[in-house]
Short mmCIF file of C-alpha atoms in Angstrom, two decimals:
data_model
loop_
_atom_site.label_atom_id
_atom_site.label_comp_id
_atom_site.label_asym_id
_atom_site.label_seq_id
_atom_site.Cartn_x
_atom_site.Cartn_y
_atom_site.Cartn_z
CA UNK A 25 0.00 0.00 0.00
CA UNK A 26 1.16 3.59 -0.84
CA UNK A 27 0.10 6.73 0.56
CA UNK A 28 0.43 9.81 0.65
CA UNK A 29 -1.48 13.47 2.18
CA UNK A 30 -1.43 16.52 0.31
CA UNK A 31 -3.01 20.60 0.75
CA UNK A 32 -5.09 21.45 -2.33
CA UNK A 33 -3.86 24.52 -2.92
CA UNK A 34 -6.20 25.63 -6.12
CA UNK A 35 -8.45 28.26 -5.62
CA UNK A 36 -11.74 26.34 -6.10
CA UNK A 37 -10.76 23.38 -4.11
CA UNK A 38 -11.31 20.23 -5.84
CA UNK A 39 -14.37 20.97 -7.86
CA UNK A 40 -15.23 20.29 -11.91
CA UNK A 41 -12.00 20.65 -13.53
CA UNK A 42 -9.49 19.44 -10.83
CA UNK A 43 -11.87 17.12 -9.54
CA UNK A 44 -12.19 15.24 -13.52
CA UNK A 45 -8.55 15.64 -13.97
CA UNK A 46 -8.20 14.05 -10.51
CA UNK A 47 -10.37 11.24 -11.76
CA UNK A 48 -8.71 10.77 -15.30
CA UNK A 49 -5.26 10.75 -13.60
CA UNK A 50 -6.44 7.84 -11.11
CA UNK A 51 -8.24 5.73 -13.49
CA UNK A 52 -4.53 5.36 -15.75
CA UNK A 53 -3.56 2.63 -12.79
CA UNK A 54 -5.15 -0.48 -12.02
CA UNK A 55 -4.64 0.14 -8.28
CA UNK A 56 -7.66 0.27 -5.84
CA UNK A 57 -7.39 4.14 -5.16
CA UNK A 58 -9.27 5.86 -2.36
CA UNK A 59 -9.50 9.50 -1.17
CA UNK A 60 -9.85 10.52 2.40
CA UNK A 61 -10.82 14.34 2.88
CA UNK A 62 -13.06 16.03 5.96
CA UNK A 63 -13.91 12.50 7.63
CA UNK A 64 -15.09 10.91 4.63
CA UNK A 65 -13.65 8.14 2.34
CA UNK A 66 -14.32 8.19 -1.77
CA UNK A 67 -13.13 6.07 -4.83
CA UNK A 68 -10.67 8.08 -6.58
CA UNK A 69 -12.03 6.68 -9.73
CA UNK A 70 -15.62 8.14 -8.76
CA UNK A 71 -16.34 11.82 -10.08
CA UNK A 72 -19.31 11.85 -8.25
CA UNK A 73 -17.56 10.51 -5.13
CA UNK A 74 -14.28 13.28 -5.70
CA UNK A 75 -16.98 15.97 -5.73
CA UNK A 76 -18.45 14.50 -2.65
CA UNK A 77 -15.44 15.24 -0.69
CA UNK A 78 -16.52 18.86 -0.35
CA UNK A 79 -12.39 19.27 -0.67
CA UNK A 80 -11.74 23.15 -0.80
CA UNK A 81 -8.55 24.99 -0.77
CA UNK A 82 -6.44 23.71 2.30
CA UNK A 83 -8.33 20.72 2.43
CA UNK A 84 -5.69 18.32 3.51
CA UNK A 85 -6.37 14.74 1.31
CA UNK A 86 -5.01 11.57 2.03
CA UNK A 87 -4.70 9.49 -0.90
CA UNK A 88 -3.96 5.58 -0.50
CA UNK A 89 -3.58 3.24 -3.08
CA UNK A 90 -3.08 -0.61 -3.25
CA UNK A 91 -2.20 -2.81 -5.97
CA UNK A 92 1.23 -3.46 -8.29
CA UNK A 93 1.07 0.10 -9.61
CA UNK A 94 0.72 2.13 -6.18
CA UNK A 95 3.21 3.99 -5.67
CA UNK A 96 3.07 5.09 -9.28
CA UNK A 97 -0.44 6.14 -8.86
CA UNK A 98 0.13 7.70 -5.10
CA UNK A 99 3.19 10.03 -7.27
CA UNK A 100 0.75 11.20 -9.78
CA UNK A 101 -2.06 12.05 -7.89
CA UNK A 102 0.33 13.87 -5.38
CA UNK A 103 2.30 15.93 -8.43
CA UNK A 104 -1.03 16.64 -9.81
CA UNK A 105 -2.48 18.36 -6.51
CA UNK A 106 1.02 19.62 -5.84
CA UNK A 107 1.09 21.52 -9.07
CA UNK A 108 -2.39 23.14 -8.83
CA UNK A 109 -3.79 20.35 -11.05
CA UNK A 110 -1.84 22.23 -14.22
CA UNK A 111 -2.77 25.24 -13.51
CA UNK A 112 0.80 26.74 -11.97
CA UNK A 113 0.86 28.29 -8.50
#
């Protein structure tokens, strides 16, 4: 297992655009990926479960992963948030 917590740092938290590129970056792996954000749990795979999250900006997110391409998906999802989900700073 592979994990990893990260601070959204985009202005609109993880909503429509981040939260889809979120989703399309997750569902390159075959990994089991889940999202922890504000006490509750989603698939990372799940757009309607991302949204769910209610993640805003300086929403802390855990993201855990299991299966035999974790810790590649864990990196991505990290660098994505980490870079403001293409966006720059």
């Amino acid at each position: 297992m592979a994990e990893v917590t990260v601070t959204i740092q985009h202005p609109t938290g993880l909503h429509a655009r981040p939260a889809a590129l979120f989703v399309q970056t997750a569902s390159r792996f075959r990994s089991q990926i889940e999202v922890q954000a504000n006490g509750k749990t989603a698939n990372a795979k799940s757009m309607m479960a991302i949204l769910s999250l209610g993640a805003r900006q300086g929403t802390a997110l855990t993201i855990r992963a299991e299966g035999d391409d974790a810790g590649d998906a864990v990196a991505a999802l990290k660098e994505l948030v980490e870079t403001n989900f293409g966006e720059g700073s």
